[in-house]
Coordinates of C-alpha atoms in Angstrom, one line a residue:
M1 CA 0.6 -19.8 32.1
A2 CA -2.8 -18.9 30.6
L3 CA -5.2 -16.9 32.7
T4 CA -8.7 -18.4 33.4
V5 CA -12.0 -16.8 34.5
K6 CA -11.1 -17.7 38.1
D7 CA -8.1 -15.4 37.9
M8 CA -10.2 -12.4 37.1
K9 CA -11.4 -11.8 40.7
D10 CA -10.3 -8.3 41.9
R11 CA -8.5 -7.5 38.7
K12 CA -9.1 -4.2 37.0
I13 CA -9.7 -5.4 33.4
G14 CA -10.4 -3.6 30.1
I15 CA -12.5 -5.5 27.6
C16 CA -12.4 -4.8 23.9
V17 CA -16.0 -4.8 22.8
S18 CA -18.2 -4.4 19.8
G19 CA -21.6 -4.4 21.5
G20 CA -22.6 -7.9 20.2
L21 CA -23.6 -11.0 22.0
D22 CA -20.1 -12.2 22.7
S23 CA -19.1 -8.8 24.2
K24 CA -22.2 -8.7 26.5
T25 CA -21.6 -12.3 27.7
I26 CA -17.9 -11.7 28.5
A27 CA -18.5 -8.5 30.3
T28 CA -21.3 -9.9 32.4
R29 CA -19.5 -13.1 33.2
L30 CA -16.3 -11.4 34.2
R31 CA -18.2 -8.9 36.5
E32 CA -19.8 -12.0 38.1
A33 CA -16.3 -13.4 38.5
G34 CA -15.4 -10.4 40.7
A35 CA -13.5 -8.3 38.2
Q36 CA -13.6 -4.5 38.0
V37 CA -14.8 -4.1 34.4
L38 CA -14.3 -1.2 32.0
C39 CA -15.1 -1.7 28.3
F40 CA -13.4 0.0 25.3
T41 CA -14.4 0.3 21.7
A42 CA -12.7 1.9 18.8
D43 CA -14.1 4.4 16.2
L44 CA -12.4 3.3 13.0
G45 CA -15.0 4.9 10.7
Q46 CA -16.9 1.6 10.5
P47 CA -19.2 1.8 7.4
D48 CA -21.8 -0.5 9.0
E49 CA -22.0 1.5 12.2
K50 CA -24.3 4.6 12.0
D51 CA -23.2 5.9 15.4
I52 CA -20.2 4.3 17.2
H53 CA -21.7 5.5 20.5
D54 CA -24.5 3.0 20.1
V55 CA -22.0 0.4 21.4
V56 CA -22.1 2.3 24.7
K57 CA -25.8 1.9 24.9
K58 CA -25.7 -1.8 23.9
M59 CA -23.2 -2.5 26.7
A60 CA -25.0 -0.5 29.4
P61 CA -27.5 -3.2 30.4
C62 CA -24.4 -5.4 31.4
G63 CA -23.7 -2.9 34.2
V64 CA -20.5 -1.6 32.6
D65 CA -19.2 1.7 31.2
T66 CA -17.7 1.8 27.7
I67 CA -15.1 4.3 26.5
V68 CA -15.1 5.1 22.8
V69 CA -11.5 5.7 21.5
D70 CA -11.4 7.8 18.4
I71 CA -8.7 6.4 16.2
R72 CA -9.9 7.6 12.8
K73 CA -6.9 9.8 12.1
P74 CA -4.2 7.1 12.9
M75 CA -6.3 4.6 11.0
A76 CA -6.3 6.7 7.9
E77 CA -2.6 7.2 8.2
A78 CA -2.0 3.5 8.4
C79 CA -4.2 3.0 5.3
F80 CA -2.1 5.6 3.4
R81 CA 1.2 3.9 4.4
T82 CA -0.2 0.5 3.2
I83 CA -1.3 2.0 -0.1
M84 CA 2.1 3.6 -0.5
A85 CA 3.6 0.2 -0.1
E86 CA 1.0 -1.5 -2.3
A87 CA 0.9 -4.1 0.5
T88 CA -1.8 -6.5 -0.4
Y89 CA -2.0 -10.0 1.1
D90 CA -2.9 -13.5 -0.3
G91 CA -4.7 -13.2 -3.5
G92 CA -4.1 -9.5 -3.8
Y93 CA -6.6 -8.2 -1.3
W94 CA -6.2 -5.2 1.0
N95 CA -5.9 -6.6 4.6
S96 CA -8.3 -4.2 6.2
T97 CA -8.6 -6.2 9.4
G98 CA -4.8 -6.5 9.9
I99 CA -4.4 -2.8 9.4
G100 CA -7.2 -2.1 11.8
R101 CA -5.9 -4.3 14.6
A102 CA -2.4 -2.6 14.3
V103 CA -4.0 0.7 15.1
T104 CA -6.8 -0.4 17.4
V105 CA -4.8 -2.3 20.0
V106 CA -2.1 0.4 20.4
E107 CA -4.6 3.2 20.9
I108 CA -6.9 1.2 23.2
V109 CA -3.9 0.1 25.3
K110 CA -2.9 3.7 25.7
A111 CA -6.5 4.5 26.9
M112 CA -6.4 1.4 29.2
K113 CA -3.1 2.6 30.8
E114 CA -4.7 6.0 31.5
H115 CA -7.5 4.2 33.5
G116 CA -5.2 1.9 35.4
I117 CA -6.1 -1.3 33.7
D118 CA -3.9 -4.3 34.5
T119 CA -5.4 -6.9 32.2
L120 CA -6.6 -6.6 28.6
V121 CA -9.4 -8.9 27.5
H122 CA -10.3 -9.6 23.9
G123 CA -13.0 -11.8 22.3
A124 CA -11.0 -13.2 19.5
T125 CA -11.5 -16.9 18.7
G126 CA -8.8 -19.4 19.4
R127 CA -8.8 -20.4 15.7
G128 CA -8.1 -17.1 14.1
N129 CA -5.5 -14.4 13.5
D130 CA -6.8 -11.6 15.8
Q131 CA -5.8 -13.4 19.0
M132 CA -2.2 -13.2 17.9
R133 CA -2.5 -9.6 16.8
F134 CA -4.2 -8.5 20.0
E135 CA -1.6 -10.2 22.2
R136 CA 1.5 -9.3 20.2
Y137 CA 0.7 -5.6 20.1
T138 CA -0.3 -5.5 23.8
N139 CA 3.0 -7.3 24.6
Q140 CA 4.9 -4.7 22.6
F141 CA 3.3 -1.6 23.9
A142 CA 2.3 -2.7 27.4
P143 CA 4.6 -5.6 28.3
E144 CA 3.5 -5.2 32.0
M145 CA -0.1 -5.8 31.0
E146 CA -1.5 -9.3 31.1
V147 CA -3.9 -10.6 28.5
Y148 CA -7.0 -12.9 29.0
A149 CA -8.6 -14.7 26.0
P150 CA -12.0 -15.9 27.1
W151 CA -12.5 -18.1 24.0
R152 CA -9.4 -20.0 24.8
D153 CA -10.5 -20.7 28.3
A154 CA -11.7 -24.3 28.5
E155 CA -14.1 -23.5 31.4
L156 CA -15.8 -20.7 29.5
L157 CA -16.0 -22.7 26.3
K158 CA -17.7 -25.5 28.3
E159 CA -20.1 -23.0 29.9
F160 CA -20.9 -21.2 26.6
P161 CA -20.7 -23.7 23.7
G162 CA -23.0 -21.6 21.5
R163 CA -25.1 -18.5 21.1
T164 CA -28.2 -20.1 22.7
Q165 CA -26.3 -20.7 26.0
M166 CA -25.1 -17.1 25.9
C167 CA -28.6 -15.7 25.5
E168 CA -29.9 -17.9 28.3
Y169 CA -27.1 -16.8 30.6
L170 CA -27.8 -13.1 29.9
A171 CA -31.5 -13.6 30.3
K172 CA -30.9 -14.8 33.9
H173 CA -29.2 -11.4 34.5
G174 CA -32.1 -9.5 33.0
I175 CA -30.3 -8.7 29.8
V176 CA -32.4 -9.2 26.6
A177 CA -30.4 -10.9 23.8
F178 CA -31.4 -13.1 20.9
P179 CA -29.3 -15.8 19.2
G180 CA -30.8 -14.7 15.9
G181 CA -31.2 -17.0 12.8
K182 CA -28.4 -18.8 11.2
K183 CA -26.1 -16.1 9.9
R184 CA -24.8 -16.7 6.4
Y185 CA -21.4 -15.1 7.3
S186 CA -19.7 -12.8 9.7
T187 CA -18.3 -9.4 8.9
D188 CA -15.4 -7.2 10.3
C189 CA -15.1 -3.7 9.0
N190 CA -13.4 -0.3 9.3
I191 CA -12.7 2.6 6.9
A192 CA -10.2 0.5 5.0
G193 CA -12.7 -2.2 4.0
L194 CA -14.7 -5.2 5.1
S195 CA -13.9 -8.9 5.4
H196 CA -16.6 -11.5 5.3
E197 CA -16.0 -15.0 6.4
A198 CA -17.3 -18.1 8.3
E199 CA -20.7 -19.7 8.3
D200 CA -21.9 -20.4 4.7
L201 CA -18.6 -19.0 3.3
E202 CA -16.7 -21.9 4.9
S203 CA -18.1 -24.2 2.1
M204 CA -16.3 -24.0 -1.2
Q205 CA -19.6 -24.8 -2.8
T206 CA -20.9 -21.4 -1.8
A207 CA -20.5 -18.6 -4.4
M208 CA -18.8 -15.4 -3.1
T209 CA -21.9 -13.5 -4.4
I210 CA -24.0 -14.5 -1.4
V211 CA -22.3 -11.5 0.3
E212 CA -24.5 -8.4 0.4
T213 CA -22.1 -5.6 -0.2
T214 CA -21.9 -2.8 2.4
M215 CA -19.5 -0.3 0.8
G216 CA -20.9 -0.4 -2.8
S217 CA -22.3 -2.8 -5.3
W218 CA -21.3 -5.9 -7.3
P219 CA -20.0 -5.1 -10.8
M220 CA -23.1 -6.5 -12.5
T221 CA -25.3 -3.9 -10.7
A222 CA -22.9 -1.0 -11.1
P223 CA -23.7 1.9 -13.5
D224 CA -23.5 1.2 -17.3
A225 CA -21.3 4.2 -17.9
I226 CA -17.6 4.9 -17.2
E227 CA -17.0 7.3 -14.3
T228 CA -13.8 9.3 -14.7
V229 CA -11.8 10.0 -11.6
T230 CA -8.7 12.2 -11.1
I231 CA -6.3 11.6 -8.2
D232 CA -3.4 13.8 -7.3
F233 CA -0.4 12.2 -5.4
E234 CA 2.5 13.8 -3.6
K235 CA 5.4 11.5 -2.7
G236 CA 3.1 8.4 -2.8
R237 CA 0.3 10.0 -0.8
P238 CA -3.1 10.8 -2.3
V239 CA -3.8 14.5 -1.6
A240 CA -6.8 15.4 -3.8
L241 CA -9.7 13.6 -5.5
N242 CA -11.3 15.2 -8.6
G243 CA -9.4 18.4 -7.9
K244 CA -10.6 18.7 -4.3
K245 CA -7.9 18.6 -1.6
L246 CA -9.0 16.4 1.4
E247 CA -7.5 15.2 4.7
P248 CA -6.7 11.4 4.6
F249 CA -9.8 10.2 6.4
D250 CA -12.2 12.3 4.3
L251 CA -10.3 11.3 1.1
L252 CA -10.8 7.6 2.0
I253 CA -14.5 8.1 2.6
E254 CA -14.8 9.8 -0.8
A255 CA -12.7 7.1 -2.5
N256 CA -14.9 4.4 -0.9
T257 CA -18.0 6.1 -2.1
I258 CA -16.8 6.5 -5.7
G259 CA -15.1 3.1 -5.9
G260 CA -18.0 1.4 -4.2
R261 CA -20.7 2.5 -6.5
N262 CA -18.7 1.2 -9.5
G263 CA -18.1 -2.2 -8.0
I264 CA -14.4 -1.7 -7.4
G265 CA -12.3 -3.6 -4.8
L266 CA -14.3 -6.9 -4.4
S267 CA -12.1 -9.9 -4.0
H268 CA -11.9 -13.5 -2.9
A269 CA -9.1 -15.4 -1.2
L270 CA -8.2 -18.6 0.5
E271 CA -5.7 -16.9 2.8
N272 CA -3.0 -18.5 4.8
R273 CA -3.5 -17.8 8.5
I274 CA -0.9 -17.1 11.1
I275 CA -1.6 -20.3 12.9
G276 CA -1.1 -22.4 9.7
T277 CA -4.7 -23.1 8.6
K278 CA -6.4 -21.7 5.6
S279 CA -9.4 -19.4 5.8
R280 CA -11.8 -18.3 3.1
G281 CA -12.8 -14.7 2.8
V282 CA -14.7 -12.2 0.6
Y283 CA -13.4 -8.7 0.9
E284 CA -14.5 -5.2 0.1
A285 CA -12.0 -2.3 -0.2
P286 CA -13.2 0.1 -2.9
G287 CA -11.2 3.1 -1.8
M288 CA -8.0 1.3 -1.1
E289 CA -8.1 -0.5 -4.5
L290 CA -8.9 2.7 -6.3
L291 CA -6.1 4.7 -4.7
G292 CA -3.7 1.8 -4.8
K293 CA -4.2 1.0 -8.5
A294 CA -3.9 4.7 -9.4
L295 CA -0.6 5.0 -7.5
R296 CA 0.7 1.8 -9.2
Y297 CA 0.5 3.6 -12.6
I298 CA 2.9 6.2 -11.2
Y299 CA 5.3 3.6 -9.8
Q300 CA 5.3 2.0 -13.3
A301 CA 6.6 5.3 -14.6
I302 CA 9.3 6.0 -12.0
L303 CA 10.8 2.6 -11.2
D304 CA 13.3 0.9 -13.3
R305 CA 13.4 -2.9 -13.5
R306 CA 15.7 -3.4 -10.5
A307 CA 13.9 -0.8 -8.4
T308 CA 10.6 -2.5 -9.3
G309 CA 12.0 -5.8 -8.1
I310 CA 13.1 -4.4 -4.7
F311 CA 9.9 -2.5 -4.3
E312 CA 7.8 -5.7 -4.9
E313 CA 9.9 -7.5 -2.3
M314 CA 9.3 -4.8 0.3
S315 CA 5.6 -4.7 -0.6
R316 CA 5.2 -8.4 -0.1
F317 CA 7.2 -8.3 3.1
I318 CA 5.2 -5.5 4.6
A319 CA 1.9 -7.2 3.7
N320 CA 3.0 -10.3 5.5
Q321 CA 4.2 -8.3 8.5
I322 CA 0.9 -6.5 8.8
Y323 CA -1.0 -9.8 8.5
D324 CA 1.1 -11.4 11.2
G325 CA 0.6 -8.6 13.7
R326 CA 4.2 -7.2 13.2
Y327 CA 3.4 -3.7 11.9
Y328 CA 5.6 -2.0 14.4
D329 CA 8.6 -4.4 14.2
L330 CA 11.9 -2.9 13.3
A331 CA 12.1 -5.0 10.1
T332 CA 8.7 -3.6 9.0
Q333 CA 9.7 0.0 9.7
A334 CA 12.9 -0.6 7.7
A335 CA 10.9 -1.9 4.8
F336 CA 8.6 1.2 5.0
A337 CA 11.7 3.4 4.9
A338 CA 12.8 1.7 1.7
V339 CA 9.3 2.3 0.2
D340 CA 9.6 6.0 1.2
T341 CA 12.8 6.2 -0.9
F342 CA 10.9 5.1 -4.0
A343 CA 7.8 7.1 -3.1
A344 CA 9.8 10.3 -3.0
Y345 CA 9.4 10.4 -6.8
A346 CA 5.8 9.3 -6.9
T347 CA 4.2 12.7 -7.5
G348 CA 1.8 13.3 -10.3
T349 CA -1.8 13.1 -11.4
V350 CA -3.6 10.0 -12.5
Q351 CA -6.9 9.8 -14.3
V352 CA -8.8 6.6 -14.5
G353 CA -12.1 5.4 -15.7
L354 CA -14.2 3.1 -13.4
Y355 CA -16.5 0.7 -15.1
K356 CA -18.3 -2.3 -13.5
G357 CA -15.4 -3.4 -11.2
N358 CA -12.6 -2.3 -13.6
I359 CA -10.1 0.5 -13.3
L360 CA -9.2 1.7 -16.8
F361 CA -6.1 3.9 -17.3
Q362 CA -6.8 7.2 -19.0
S363 CA -3.9 9.5 -18.4
L364 CA -0.8 10.2 -16.4
T365 CA 0.5 13.8 -16.0
G366 CA 2.9 15.9 -13.9
V367 CA 5.2 12.9 -13.0
K368 CA 8.6 14.7 -13.1
G369 CA 10.4 11.5 -11.9
S370 CA 9.1 9.5 -14.8
L371 CA 11.6 7.3 -16.7
Y372 CA 9.3 7.1 -19.7
F373 CA 10.2 9.2 -22.7
E374 CA 8.3 9.0 -25.9
E375 CA 11.3 9.6 -28.1
N376 CA 13.0 6.5 -26.7
A377 CA 10.0 4.3 -26.9
S378 CA 8.7 5.4 -30.3
M379 CA 8.6 2.9 -33.1
E380 CA 8.4 5.7 -35.6
D381 CA 10.9 8.6 -35.4
A382 CA 14.5 7.4 -35.4
Q383 CA 15.9 11.0 -35.4
K384 CA 15.3 11.6 -31.7
G385 CA 16.0 9.6 -28.6
L386 CA 17.6 6.1 -28.8
N387 CA 19.4 5.5 -32.1
P388 CA 18.1 2.0 -33.1
V389 CA 21.4 1.4 -35.0
S390 CA 23.3 1.6 -31.7
S391 CA 21.5 -1.5 -30.5
Q392 CA 23.5 -3.6 -32.9
G393 CA 26.5 -3.7 -30.5
F394 CA 24.3 -4.7 -27.6
A395 CA 22.8 -7.5 -29.7
E396 CA 26.3 -8.8 -30.7
I397 CA 27.4 -8.9 -27.0
Q398 CA 24.3 -10.8 -26.1
S399 CA 25.0 -13.3 -28.9
V400 CA 28.3 -14.3 -27.4
E401 CA 26.7 -15.6 -24.3
A402 CA 23.9 -17.3 -26.2
R403 CA 26.3 -19.1 -28.5
S404 CA 28.5 -20.1 -25.6
M405 CA 25.6 -21.8 -23.9
A406 CA 24.8 -23.6 -27.2
K407 CA 28.4 -24.8 -27.6
A408 CA 28.5 -26.1 -24.0
G409 CA 25.3 -28.2 -24.6
Q410 CA 23.3 -26.3 -22.0
I411 CA 20.4 -25.4 -24.2
H412 CA 17.6 -28.0 -24.6
T413 CA 14.0 -27.9 -25.8
F414 CA 11.3 -29.2 -23.5

C-alpha cells in the first residue's frame, strides 16, 4: 500500500534533493508532518552546478541538514562501461539520466543506511521514468527500506497543484522562493550529459534548437576548422586523450570540453518511456559520443560479422536495461560479461577529426586484434593475400542454392 504524507510522522526519512523549489517544499512539508528529515544530494560532476555544496545552503532555510555524497568515481566507471557496450537508447542517444540514477540511488542508499534512515523520499513525477528507477534500485539494495513518492500522493498533489502554491506555502514558513517565469524546458544533468525535456519541448512544433547548450555549442556556431583528436583504448576503455593519460572522471571532463566546443553529441528523440508513454527530449553528451564513436572504429576492425551481430544484440539489451532501471540485474551483468569478451581485443589508437558536429575518421593504429588485412582487401595486387581465382568455387556453390530457389518457384520480383 502506498505511503502518504500522514504516514511520515515520527519516521526517520532521507530525501533526495537538488535544492530547487520542489525539494524545499517536500522537505518543509514533511518536517511539518512530524518526520525526522535528513536530505541527501549527489555529486555527479554536474556541469551546470559550480559548487555542489550550494545545495546544502539552498536547503538550510528549510531547517534541514543536507549530506553531499561524492559519487564521481563510480559515475565515471558506469559511463566507461556504457561506452564499452555502445549502449545508446531510442534514437541513438546516450542515456545520461538512466546511467546517473543507477549510480546515484545505490550510493545514496548506502549513505542513508549509515544514518539509520528507514524511508527514502524522492521527488520524481508520477508520469516519468525516474520514479521506477529510484524505487527499483532502493528495493534491490535496501529491501527493508520503504519509499515515499510525494508527487504520487493525491493529498500533496491537491495541496500543491503548481509552483505558485509551493512558493506561497514556503513564504508562510519564512522561506523565500519564487515560481519564476515560464520555463522553456527542464534539464537534468551529470558528467555523462544533459537531457532537456518538458515545457515548450512537449510541442512537436518547437525546434530542438530552442535549447541553450550547456556542455558546448550547436554545430553551426562551432569552429570552422577541423580539430584532430587522438584517443588511446585498452580493452575497450579510453585511457589517454591526445597522448595524455587520465583517470576516467578527468578523461570524461576533457572529452566533454573537446567534443562540446565542436558541436558533438547533440541529439533528439521521441523516446519510449518505461510506463508506456512517449517523451520528447533533446540531449547533450559530447564526451560520451566522442569516445563511443572512436571505440566503434576499433570494434569494426576486430569483430567479424557474427560477432558484430551478437555485440549489437548485447548493446541494445544493455541500453534497454539501463533505461528501465535494471543496471544491476543478473541479465544485465551477463550481457556486460559478453561485451567484456569482445572488448578484450579492443586495444589501439584512434585519430578523428571533429568538425561542426561531425566525427571524421582519420586513422587507426596499434590494433593487434584487427581482422582487417590490406592484402586480402586490395583490389590491386593479386600476388598476396586472398587469391581471387579461388573464389570461383565459392561462387559455384552459391549458384546451386540460387538456381534451386529459381526452379522451386520461390523467386519473385516485387
